[in-house]
Amino acid sequence: MPHSLSSEGTLEEDSVLTDAPPAIPTASDVEDKGDSGSSPGAAEDHVKAAVKLEDMFDDEEDEEFPSSGVTDGVAQSSPPLTGPPQVAPSANHSDSETMLAFYQRLFPFRYLFQWLNHSMKPSTDFGHREFAFTLQNDAYLRYQSFPTSDLLRKDILRLNPSRFEIGPVYTANPRDRKTLRKSTAFRPLAKELVFDIDLTDYDEIRTCCDKANICHKCWSFITMAIKVIDVALRDDFGFEHIMWVYSGRRGAHAWISDKRARTMDDQRRKAVAGYLEVIKGGAQSGKKVNVKRPLHPHVARSLETLKEHFQQDILERQDPWARPEKAERLLELLPDKALNDALRKKWDAVPGRPSVSKWADIDALAKAGVSKNLDRKALLEAKQDIVLEYTYPRLDVEVSKKQIHLLKSPFVVHPGTGRVCVPIDTRRADKFDPLGVPTVTELLAEIDSWDTEDKKPEPEDAKKLQDYEKTSLKPYVDYFRMHVGSLLKAEQSVKREREDEDPMEF
C-alpha cells in the first residue's frame, strides 16, 4: 500500500518514509520490505534535434547487452570481474551469481532508461525518478536515483538486488530529500498511470487453482482483463502508449506512458480507476455487480467482449457451480424465488450437473412457466450481471490511485518462479503463455548452449550478437524496443510542435 499523505498532499516525515541510502548502504538506510509508494516528476523538454525512429537504437554492441566476451561496465566500487558470471546448470534462479549474470548479460538497461526518460538525452524524467531495491537479504532500499542508465546499471551490478521497483519523478533528486528545507519542496510530479491485476483476487470464482498457483485455465481471466481494460484506455481515454507486463507469476501490470497520463494528479487517477471498476466488495460480500441501466457504453462493450469467453472459459473450463454450495451462490444472484426453488429441486435430483447445463436450465425453466410472476427483464439483467461478476477485470485500484505507489520494473526476475517479467503483446493476448515465459536459469543456459554450438567462423564485418539475441528473451526485448521507439517518436513530435509555434503570431 502507498505511504500516507499529509493534508497538503506531501509525503510525511521520516518516521514513515526511510531516507535514501548513501553509495554504500548502512544499517540505518534500509527498511523492511513491504508495499510502498513514491511520486513522479513532470517531464522536462527533451532533445532539440529531431531523431529518426530507426536511429534511436544503436545496434552496435554496448556494455548493456554484452556479447559473451564483454566483461567491463562494472561499478568501480565492485570487485573486478574477469568475465561474464558463469552459472552452473543446477544453479537456483534466486542465487546471487545467477542474478548477477542476468543483470550483466540480459537486462535491457538502455531501453528501460529511454522508456522512463522519454528522450535519448538524460533529463530529470530519469534523474529525479525513484528506484527501490530489494536486496538478496530482503533489505529494502528506497529513494535511489541515477542520472543515466549506465549509473543505474553499475549500482545494480554492485548491489545485485533480487528485484527492483519504479516510483515517480520528484521535484528534486530523491537522494537529496533530506537536504531540502521545506517538506513541500519534495513532492511527486509525474508517474506512469498503472493498473494491477492479480489472480488471487479471483480465488472465489476460479476452481482450478488458488493463492499463488496458476494454470492455463485461470490465466484466461488475465487475458479477459487485458482485452477489456486496454480497449477502454485507448478508446475512452485516448491513451496510446500502453504496455502490459507479466508479473512473473500470477498477474499482469499495465503501464500507460502518455504524458497526459504521467502528469495526472491523484484525483484524476482515482477517477480513471473508478471508471474502470465494476466488481466491488470482498469474498464475503453479496452481489458484487450493481450497474445502472441502460448500461454505460463501456460496460455494454465489455459485456459483448466477455460473452465470448463466458461459455468456454467460465462455464466449461472453470465449471463454477458444480458444487452445491457454489450453485447456491448462483441462485442468490437470480431475482425470482419460484424460479430458484424449481432450479434447486432439479439440481438436487441430478448431483454433479455441470455448470453449462445449470446455466441453460435458467432459461429453460423460465420459459416453462415455473414462476407466474417472473419479471423477464429483471432476469435478463441479473444474467448480465452474473456474466460480469465472473469475467470482468478485478482491479487492485489502490495501485492506480496514487502517484507515489511503487511498481515492479519490467524485465526483473520473479524471486519465487525465476520467470522474467516480460511485456505482453496485446495483439496476441490469447497466445501469451505465462508458463512458457523463460526463467533466468533457462536463459543463461541458452547463452551457454549457443556459444558452445555456434563455433563457425564469421566474417570480420559481421555484427556480433548481443547475449539476449541468443535466447528466448529476444522477442520480448524487441517488443519493448518498438514500444519505446513509438513513445520517443511521439514525445519528439510534441516538442517540435511547441518549437514551431511562433509566440509573436497574433
Coordinates of C-alpha atoms in Angstrom, one line a residue:
M1 CA 0.0 0.0 0.0
P2 CA 1.2 3.5 -0.6
H3 CA 2.6 5.6 2.3
S4 CA 0.2 8.1 3.8
L5 CA 0.0 11.7 2.8
S6 CA -0.4 14.9 4.8
S7 CA -3.3 17.2 4.3
E8 CA -1.3 19.2 1.8
G9 CA -0.6 16.1 -0.2
T10 CA 3.0 15.9 0.6
L11 CA 4.9 13.0 2.0
E12 CA 5.0 12.6 5.7
E13 CA 8.2 12.8 7.8
D14 CA 11.0 10.3 8.0
S15 CA 9.2 8.2 10.6
V16 CA 7.1 7.0 7.7
L17 CA 9.5 7.0 4.8
T18 CA 13.1 5.9 5.1
D19 CA 15.8 8.0 3.6
A20 CA 17.8 7.2 0.5
P21 CA 21.0 5.3 1.4
P22 CA 24.4 6.6 0.5
A23 CA 26.5 4.9 -2.1
I24 CA 27.3 2.1 0.4
P25 CA 24.2 1.4 2.5
T26 CA 24.4 1.3 6.2
A27 CA 22.0 -0.3 8.7
S28 CA 20.1 3.0 9.0
D29 CA 19.5 3.1 5.3
V30 CA 17.4 0.0 4.9
E31 CA 13.8 -0.7 5.8
D32 CA 11.9 -3.9 5.9
K33 CA 10.4 -5.0 2.6
G34 CA 6.7 -4.0 2.2
D35 CA 4.3 -2.2 -0.1
S36 CA 5.4 1.4 -0.5
G37 CA 4.8 4.4 -2.7
S38 CA 6.5 7.3 -4.3
S39 CA 5.9 10.2 -6.5
P40 CA 6.7 11.3 -10.1
G41 CA 8.0 14.5 -11.7
A42 CA 6.9 16.5 -14.7
A43 CA 8.6 15.7 -18.0
E44 CA 11.4 18.0 -19.0
D45 CA 12.0 19.3 -22.5
H46 CA 13.8 16.7 -24.5
V47 CA 16.2 16.5 -27.4
K48 CA 16.3 19.6 -29.5
A49 CA 17.3 17.9 -32.8
A50 CA 14.8 15.5 -34.3
V51 CA 15.9 11.9 -34.2
K52 CA 14.6 9.4 -36.7
L53 CA 13.0 6.4 -35.2
E54 CA 15.4 4.0 -36.9
D55 CA 18.3 5.9 -35.5
M56 CA 17.1 5.9 -31.9
F57 CA 18.6 2.5 -31.2
D58 CA 22.2 1.9 -31.9
D59 CA 22.6 -1.8 -32.7
E60 CA 26.3 -1.8 -32.0
E61 CA 27.4 -3.7 -29.1
D62 CA 27.5 -1.8 -25.8
E63 CA 28.0 -2.7 -22.2
E64 CA 24.3 -3.0 -21.5
F65 CA 23.9 -6.1 -23.7
P66 CA 27.4 -7.5 -23.9
S67 CA 28.4 -10.5 -26.0
S68 CA 29.8 -13.4 -24.1
G69 CA 33.2 -11.8 -24.2
V70 CA 32.4 -8.4 -22.8
T71 CA 33.4 -8.0 -19.2
D72 CA 33.6 -4.3 -18.4
G73 CA 30.9 -1.9 -17.2
V74 CA 31.0 -2.9 -13.6
A75 CA 31.0 -0.2 -10.9
Q76 CA 34.4 0.8 -9.6
S77 CA 33.2 0.0 -6.1
S78 CA 32.5 -3.5 -7.1
P79 CA 35.2 -6.3 -7.2
P80 CA 36.6 -6.6 -10.7
L81 CA 35.1 -9.3 -12.8
T82 CA 37.3 -11.4 -15.1
G83 CA 34.4 -12.3 -17.4
P84 CA 30.7 -12.7 -17.5
P85 CA 29.5 -14.7 -14.5
Q86 CA 29.2 -18.4 -15.2
V87 CA 26.3 -20.2 -13.7
A88 CA 26.3 -24.0 -13.0
P89 CA 23.4 -25.9 -14.7
S90 CA 21.9 -26.7 -11.3
A91 CA 22.0 -23.0 -10.1
N92 CA 19.0 -21.7 -8.3
H93 CA 17.2 -18.8 -10.1
S94 CA 17.4 -16.6 -7.0
D95 CA 21.0 -17.1 -6.0
S96 CA 23.3 -14.1 -6.3
E97 CA 25.6 -15.5 -9.0
T98 CA 22.6 -16.2 -11.3
M99 CA 21.1 -12.7 -10.7
L100 CA 24.4 -11.0 -11.3
A101 CA 24.8 -12.9 -14.6
F102 CA 21.3 -11.9 -15.6
Y103 CA 21.8 -8.2 -14.9
Q104 CA 25.2 -8.2 -16.6
R105 CA 24.2 -10.1 -19.7
L106 CA 20.5 -9.8 -20.3
F107 CA 18.7 -6.9 -18.6
P108 CA 17.8 -4.1 -21.1
F109 CA 19.0 -1.1 -19.1
R110 CA 19.3 1.2 -22.1
Y111 CA 15.7 0.7 -23.3
L112 CA 14.5 1.0 -19.7
F113 CA 16.2 4.3 -19.5
Q114 CA 14.7 5.6 -22.7
W115 CA 11.3 4.4 -21.7
L116 CA 11.4 6.2 -18.3
N117 CA 13.3 9.3 -19.6
H118 CA 11.1 9.8 -22.7
S119 CA 14.2 11.0 -24.6
M120 CA 17.6 9.9 -25.7
K121 CA 19.2 12.8 -23.8
P122 CA 19.4 12.4 -20.0
S123 CA 16.8 14.6 -18.2
T124 CA 15.1 14.9 -14.8
D125 CA 12.4 12.5 -16.0
F126 CA 15.0 9.8 -15.3
G127 CA 17.4 11.7 -12.9
H128 CA 14.7 12.6 -10.4
R129 CA 13.0 9.2 -10.7
E130 CA 12.9 6.9 -7.6
F131 CA 14.1 3.4 -7.7
A132 CA 13.7 0.9 -4.8
F133 CA 15.9 -2.2 -4.5
T134 CA 15.1 -5.4 -2.7
L135 CA 18.5 -6.9 -1.8
Q136 CA 19.3 -10.6 -1.5
N137 CA 18.9 -10.4 2.3
D138 CA 15.4 -8.8 1.9
A139 CA 16.6 -5.4 2.9
Y140 CA 14.7 -2.7 1.1
L141 CA 16.4 0.4 -0.2
R142 CA 14.3 3.4 -1.2
Y143 CA 14.9 6.8 -2.8
Q144 CA 17.7 5.6 -5.2
S145 CA 18.2 7.8 -8.2
F146 CA 20.5 7.8 -11.2
P147 CA 21.4 10.4 -13.8
T148 CA 22.0 7.8 -16.6
S149 CA 21.3 4.2 -17.4
D150 CA 25.0 3.4 -17.1
L151 CA 25.0 4.5 -13.4
L152 CA 21.8 2.6 -12.8
R153 CA 23.4 -0.5 -14.3
K154 CA 26.6 -0.1 -12.3
D155 CA 24.8 0.2 -9.0
I156 CA 22.6 -2.8 -9.8
L157 CA 25.7 -4.8 -10.6
R158 CA 27.2 -3.6 -7.3
L159 CA 24.2 -4.2 -5.1
N160 CA 22.8 -7.2 -7.1
P161 CA 19.2 -6.8 -5.9
S162 CA 16.7 -9.7 -6.2
R163 CA 14.3 -7.2 -7.8
F164 CA 13.7 -3.5 -8.0
E165 CA 10.7 -1.2 -8.3
I166 CA 10.0 2.0 -10.1
G167 CA 8.4 5.1 -8.5
P168 CA 7.6 8.6 -9.6
V169 CA 9.6 11.5 -10.8
Y170 CA 10.0 14.1 -8.0
T171 CA 10.5 17.9 -7.9
A172 CA 14.1 17.2 -6.7
N173 CA 16.6 14.4 -6.7
P174 CA 15.3 11.7 -4.3
R175 CA 18.7 11.3 -2.8
D176 CA 18.7 15.0 -1.8
R177 CA 15.3 15.0 0.0
K178 CA 16.9 15.3 3.5
T179 CA 18.7 18.5 2.5
L180 CA 15.5 20.4 1.4
R181 CA 14.4 23.0 4.0
K182 CA 10.7 22.7 3.2
S183 CA 8.9 19.4 3.0
T184 CA 6.7 20.8 0.2
A185 CA 9.9 21.1 -1.9
F186 CA 10.0 17.4 -2.3
R187 CA 6.8 16.1 -3.9
P188 CA 5.8 13.8 -6.8
L189 CA 5.3 15.4 -10.2
A190 CA 4.6 12.5 -12.6
K191 CA 4.5 8.8 -12.9
E192 CA 3.0 6.4 -15.4
L193 CA -0.6 5.5 -14.8
V194 CA -0.6 1.9 -13.7
F195 CA -3.0 -1.0 -13.2
D196 CA -2.5 -4.2 -11.4
I197 CA -4.5 -7.5 -11.9
D198 CA -3.7 -10.4 -9.7
L199 CA -5.3 -13.9 -9.9
T200 CA -5.6 -14.2 -6.1
D201 CA -8.5 -11.7 -6.5
Y202 CA -10.3 -14.4 -8.5
D203 CA -9.9 -17.1 -5.9
E204 CA -13.6 -17.1 -5.1
I205 CA -14.6 -17.9 -8.7
R206 CA -11.7 -19.9 -10.1
T207 CA -11.9 -23.6 -9.4
C208 CA -8.6 -24.9 -11.0
C209 CA -6.1 -23.1 -8.7
D210 CA -5.8 -20.8 -5.7
K211 CA -3.4 -18.5 -4.0
A212 CA -0.1 -18.2 -5.9
N213 CA -0.8 -21.2 -8.2
I214 CA -1.9 -20.7 -11.8
C215 CA -2.6 -22.7 -14.9
H216 CA -3.7 -22.0 -18.4
K217 CA -7.4 -22.3 -17.4
C218 CA -7.3 -19.5 -14.9
W219 CA -4.9 -17.3 -16.9
S220 CA -7.8 -16.7 -19.2
F221 CA -9.1 -14.3 -16.5
I222 CA -6.0 -12.2 -17.1
T223 CA -6.5 -12.4 -20.9
M224 CA -10.1 -11.1 -20.5
A225 CA -8.9 -8.3 -18.2
I226 CA -6.3 -7.1 -20.7
K227 CA -8.8 -7.1 -23.5
V228 CA -11.4 -5.1 -21.6
I229 CA -9.0 -2.6 -19.9
D230 CA -6.8 -2.0 -22.9
V231 CA -9.7 -1.1 -25.2
A232 CA -11.2 1.3 -22.6
L233 CA -7.9 3.1 -22.0
R234 CA -7.4 3.5 -25.8
D235 CA -11.0 4.2 -27.0
D236 CA -12.4 6.0 -24.0
F237 CA -9.4 8.0 -22.7
G238 CA -7.3 8.2 -25.9
F239 CA -4.2 6.8 -24.4
E240 CA -1.7 5.3 -27.0
H241 CA 1.4 4.2 -25.2
I242 CA 0.2 1.3 -23.1
M243 CA 2.4 -1.7 -22.2
W244 CA 1.2 -4.8 -20.3
V245 CA 3.8 -6.7 -18.4
Y246 CA 3.6 -10.2 -16.9
S247 CA 4.2 -10.1 -13.2
G248 CA 6.3 -13.2 -13.2
R249 CA 3.8 -15.5 -11.5
R250 CA 0.1 -14.8 -11.3
G251 CA -0.8 -11.4 -12.7
A252 CA -0.2 -8.5 -15.1
H253 CA 0.6 -4.8 -14.8
A254 CA -0.4 -2.1 -17.3
W255 CA 1.9 0.9 -17.7
I256 CA 0.5 4.0 -19.5
S257 CA 3.3 6.3 -20.6
D258 CA 1.3 9.1 -22.4
K259 CA 2.3 12.5 -21.0
R260 CA -1.4 13.2 -20.1
A261 CA -1.4 10.0 -18.0
R262 CA 2.0 10.6 -16.4
T263 CA 1.1 14.1 -15.2
M264 CA -2.3 13.1 -13.7
D265 CA -2.8 14.1 -10.1
D266 CA -4.2 11.6 -7.6
Q267 CA -7.8 12.8 -8.1
R268 CA -7.7 12.1 -11.8
R269 CA -6.1 8.7 -11.3
K270 CA -8.8 7.8 -8.8
A271 CA -11.4 8.9 -11.3
V272 CA -10.0 6.7 -14.1
A273 CA -9.7 3.8 -11.7
G274 CA -13.3 4.3 -10.6
Y275 CA -14.5 4.5 -14.2
L276 CA -13.0 1.0 -14.8
E277 CA -14.1 -0.6 -11.5
V278 CA -17.2 -2.7 -11.8
I279 CA -16.6 -5.5 -9.4
K280 CA -16.9 -4.2 -5.8
G281 CA -16.8 -6.0 -2.5
G282 CA -14.7 -8.8 -1.0
A283 CA -15.2 -12.5 -1.0
Q284 CA -17.8 -12.4 1.8
S285 CA -19.9 -9.7 0.3
G286 CA -23.1 -10.2 -1.5
K287 CA -23.9 -9.0 -5.1
K288 CA -20.7 -7.5 -6.5
V289 CA -22.1 -6.0 -9.7
N290 CA -24.6 -3.2 -9.4
V291 CA -24.5 -1.3 -12.7
K292 CA -27.2 1.1 -13.8
R293 CA -29.5 0.6 -16.7
P294 CA -29.2 1.4 -19.5
L295 CA -25.7 0.1 -19.4
H296 CA -22.9 2.6 -19.8
P297 CA -21.2 2.2 -23.2
H298 CA -18.0 0.9 -21.6
V299 CA -19.9 -1.7 -19.7
A300 CA -22.0 -2.7 -22.7
R301 CA -18.9 -3.0 -24.9
S302 CA -17.1 -5.1 -22.2
L303 CA -20.1 -7.4 -21.8
E304 CA -20.1 -8.1 -25.5
T305 CA -16.4 -9.0 -25.3
L306 CA -16.8 -11.1 -22.2
K307 CA -19.7 -13.1 -23.5
E308 CA -17.4 -14.8 -25.9
H309 CA -15.3 -16.1 -23.0
F310 CA -18.1 -16.8 -20.6
Q311 CA -19.3 -20.0 -22.3
Q312 CA -15.9 -21.7 -22.8
D313 CA -13.6 -20.2 -20.2
I314 CA -16.1 -20.0 -17.3
L315 CA -18.9 -22.5 -17.8
E316 CA -16.9 -25.3 -19.4
R317 CA -13.3 -24.9 -18.1
Q318 CA -14.0 -23.5 -14.6
D319 CA -17.4 -25.2 -14.0
P320 CA -18.0 -22.7 -11.2
W321 CA -21.3 -24.1 -9.9
A322 CA -20.5 -27.8 -9.9
R323 CA -20.6 -28.0 -6.1
P324 CA -24.0 -27.4 -4.3
E325 CA -22.7 -24.5 -2.2
K326 CA -21.5 -22.8 -5.3
A327 CA -24.8 -23.4 -7.1
E328 CA -26.5 -21.7 -4.2
R329 CA -24.3 -18.6 -4.9
L330 CA -25.8 -18.6 -8.4
L331 CA -29.3 -18.8 -7.1
E332 CA -28.7 -15.9 -4.8
L333 CA -28.0 -13.7 -7.8
L334 CA -31.3 -14.6 -9.6
P335 CA -34.3 -12.4 -8.9
D336 CA -37.2 -14.8 -8.7
K337 CA -37.9 -17.2 -5.7
A338 CA -40.2 -19.6 -7.5
L339 CA -37.6 -20.0 -10.3
N340 CA -34.9 -20.5 -7.8
D341 CA -36.9 -23.2 -6.0
A342 CA -37.5 -25.0 -9.3
L343 CA -33.8 -24.9 -10.2
R344 CA -32.7 -26.1 -6.8
K345 CA -35.1 -29.0 -7.0
K346 CA -33.9 -30.0 -10.4
W347 CA -30.2 -29.7 -9.5
D348 CA -30.6 -31.7 -6.3
A349 CA -32.2 -34.5 -8.3
V350 CA -29.2 -34.7 -10.6
P351 CA -26.0 -34.4 -8.5
G352 CA -22.9 -33.4 -10.4
R353 CA -24.8 -31.5 -13.1
P354 CA -22.3 -29.3 -14.9
S355 CA -22.4 -25.5 -14.9
V356 CA -23.1 -25.4 -18.6
S357 CA -26.3 -27.3 -18.1
K358 CA -27.3 -25.3 -15.0
W359 CA -26.9 -22.1 -16.9
A360 CA -29.1 -23.4 -19.7
D361 CA -31.7 -24.6 -17.1
I362 CA -32.3 -21.0 -16.1
D363 CA -33.9 -20.0 -19.4
A364 CA -35.5 -23.5 -19.9
L365 CA -37.4 -23.3 -16.6
A366 CA -38.2 -19.7 -17.1
K367 CA -39.8 -20.5 -20.5
A368 CA -41.6 -23.4 -18.9
G369 CA -43.6 -21.0 -16.7
V370 CA -42.5 -22.3 -13.3
S371 CA -42.9 -18.8 -12.0
K372 CA -46.2 -16.9 -12.8
N373 CA -44.8 -13.6 -11.7
L374 CA -41.4 -13.8 -13.4
D375 CA -40.0 -10.4 -14.5
R376 CA -38.1 -11.4 -17.7
K377 CA -36.3 -8.0 -17.9
A378 CA -35.1 -8.4 -14.3
L379 CA -33.9 -12.0 -15.2
L380 CA -32.0 -10.8 -18.2
E381 CA -30.3 -8.0 -16.3
A382 CA -29.4 -10.5 -13.5
K383 CA -27.8 -12.8 -16.0
Q384 CA -25.8 -10.0 -17.5
D385 CA -24.6 -9.1 -14.0
I386 CA -23.6 -12.7 -13.4
V387 CA -21.6 -12.7 -16.6
L388 CA -19.8 -9.6 -15.5
E389 CA -19.2 -10.9 -12.0
Y390 CA -17.5 -14.0 -13.3
T391 CA -15.5 -12.4 -16.2
Y392 CA -15.0 -8.6 -15.6
P393 CA -11.5 -7.5 -14.5
R394 CA -10.9 -7.4 -10.8
L395 CA -8.5 -4.4 -10.4
D396 CA -6.4 -3.6 -7.4
V397 CA -7.5 0.0 -7.7
E398 CA -5.3 1.2 -4.8
V399 CA -2.3 0.7 -7.0
S400 CA -3.7 3.1 -9.6
K401 CA -4.9 5.9 -7.3
K402 CA -1.6 7.3 -6.0
Q403 CA 1.4 8.8 -7.8
I404 CA 3.6 7.6 -5.0
H405 CA 2.9 3.9 -5.5
L406 CA 6.0 1.8 -6.5
L407 CA 5.6 -1.0 -9.0
K408 CA 7.9 -3.8 -10.0
S409 CA 10.1 -3.0 -13.0
P410 CA 9.6 -4.8 -16.3
F411 CA 12.2 -7.5 -17.0
V412 CA 13.1 -8.1 -13.4
V413 CA 13.1 -11.8 -12.2
H414 CA 10.3 -13.0 -10.0
P415 CA 12.1 -14.4 -7.0
G416 CA 9.5 -17.2 -6.5
T417 CA 9.3 -18.6 -10.0
G418 CA 12.5 -17.3 -11.7
R419 CA 10.5 -16.1 -14.6
V420 CA 11.3 -12.8 -16.2
C421 CA 8.6 -10.1 -16.1
V422 CA 8.2 -9.7 -19.8
P423 CA 5.9 -7.5 -21.9
I424 CA 2.7 -9.0 -23.2
D425 CA 1.9 -8.3 -26.9
T426 CA -1.8 -7.3 -26.7
R427 CA -2.3 -8.1 -30.4
R428 CA -1.7 -11.7 -29.4
A429 CA -3.0 -11.7 -25.9
D430 CA -4.8 -15.0 -26.4
K431 CA -1.5 -16.6 -27.3
F432 CA 0.5 -15.5 -24.3
D433 CA 1.6 -18.4 -22.2
P434 CA 2.7 -17.5 -18.6
L435 CA 4.1 -21.0 -18.0
G436 CA 6.2 -20.7 -21.2
V437 CA 7.9 -17.5 -20.2
P438 CA 11.6 -18.2 -19.8
T439 CA 13.3 -18.4 -16.4
V440 CA 16.6 -16.8 -15.7
T441 CA 18.4 -20.1 -15.5
E442 CA 17.0 -21.2 -18.8
L443 CA 18.1 -18.0 -20.5
L444 CA 21.7 -18.3 -19.2
A445 CA 21.8 -21.9 -20.3
E446 CA 20.6 -20.8 -23.7
I447 CA 23.5 -18.4 -24.0
D448 CA 26.0 -21.2 -23.0
S449 CA 24.4 -23.6 -25.5
W450 CA 24.6 -21.0 -28.3
D451 CA 28.2 -20.2 -27.5
T452 CA 29.1 -23.9 -27.4
E453 CA 27.3 -24.9 -30.6
D454 CA 28.0 -21.9 -32.7
K455 CA 31.7 -22.2 -33.4
K456 CA 31.5 -21.3 -37.1
P457 CA 34.0 -18.6 -38.2
E458 CA 32.2 -15.3 -39.1
P459 CA 33.3 -12.5 -41.4
E460 CA 35.2 -9.7 -39.7
D461 CA 32.4 -7.2 -40.6
A462 CA 29.6 -9.4 -39.3
K463 CA 27.5 -8.0 -36.5
K464 CA 28.3 -9.5 -33.2
L465 CA 25.2 -10.9 -31.5
Q466 CA 24.3 -9.5 -28.1
D467 CA 23.6 -12.1 -25.5
Y468 CA 19.9 -11.6 -25.3
E469 CA 19.7 -12.3 -29.1
K470 CA 20.9 -15.8 -28.4
T471 CA 17.9 -16.5 -26.1
S472 CA 14.2 -16.8 -26.0
L473 CA 14.1 -13.4 -24.4
K474 CA 14.8 -11.8 -27.7
P475 CA 11.1 -11.3 -28.9
Y476 CA 10.2 -9.7 -25.6
V477 CA 13.1 -7.2 -25.7
D478 CA 12.3 -6.5 -29.4
Y479 CA 8.7 -5.7 -28.5
F480 CA 9.8 -3.5 -25.7
R481 CA 12.2 -1.7 -28.0
M482 CA 9.5 -1.0 -30.5
H483 CA 7.2 0.3 -27.7
V484 CA 9.9 2.6 -26.5
G485 CA 10.6 3.8 -30.1
S486 CA 6.9 4.7 -30.6
L487 CA 6.9 6.6 -27.3
L488 CA 10.1 8.6 -28.1
K489 CA 8.7 9.5 -31.5
A490 CA 5.5 10.8 -30.0
E491 CA 7.4 12.8 -27.4
Q492 CA 9.7 14.4 -30.1
S493 CA 6.6 15.2 -32.2
V494 CA 5.1 17.1 -29.3
K495 CA 8.3 19.0 -28.7
R496 CA 8.7 20.0 -32.4
E497 CA 5.1 21.3 -32.4
R498 CA 5.9 23.5 -29.4
E499 CA 9.1 24.8 -31.0
D500 CA 7.3 25.5 -34.3
E501 CA 4.8 27.8 -32.7
D502 CA 5.6 31.5 -33.2
P503 CA 4.9 33.3 -29.8
M504 CA 4.7 36.7 -31.7
E505 CA 2.0 35.5 -34.1
F506 CA -1.4 37.0 -33.4

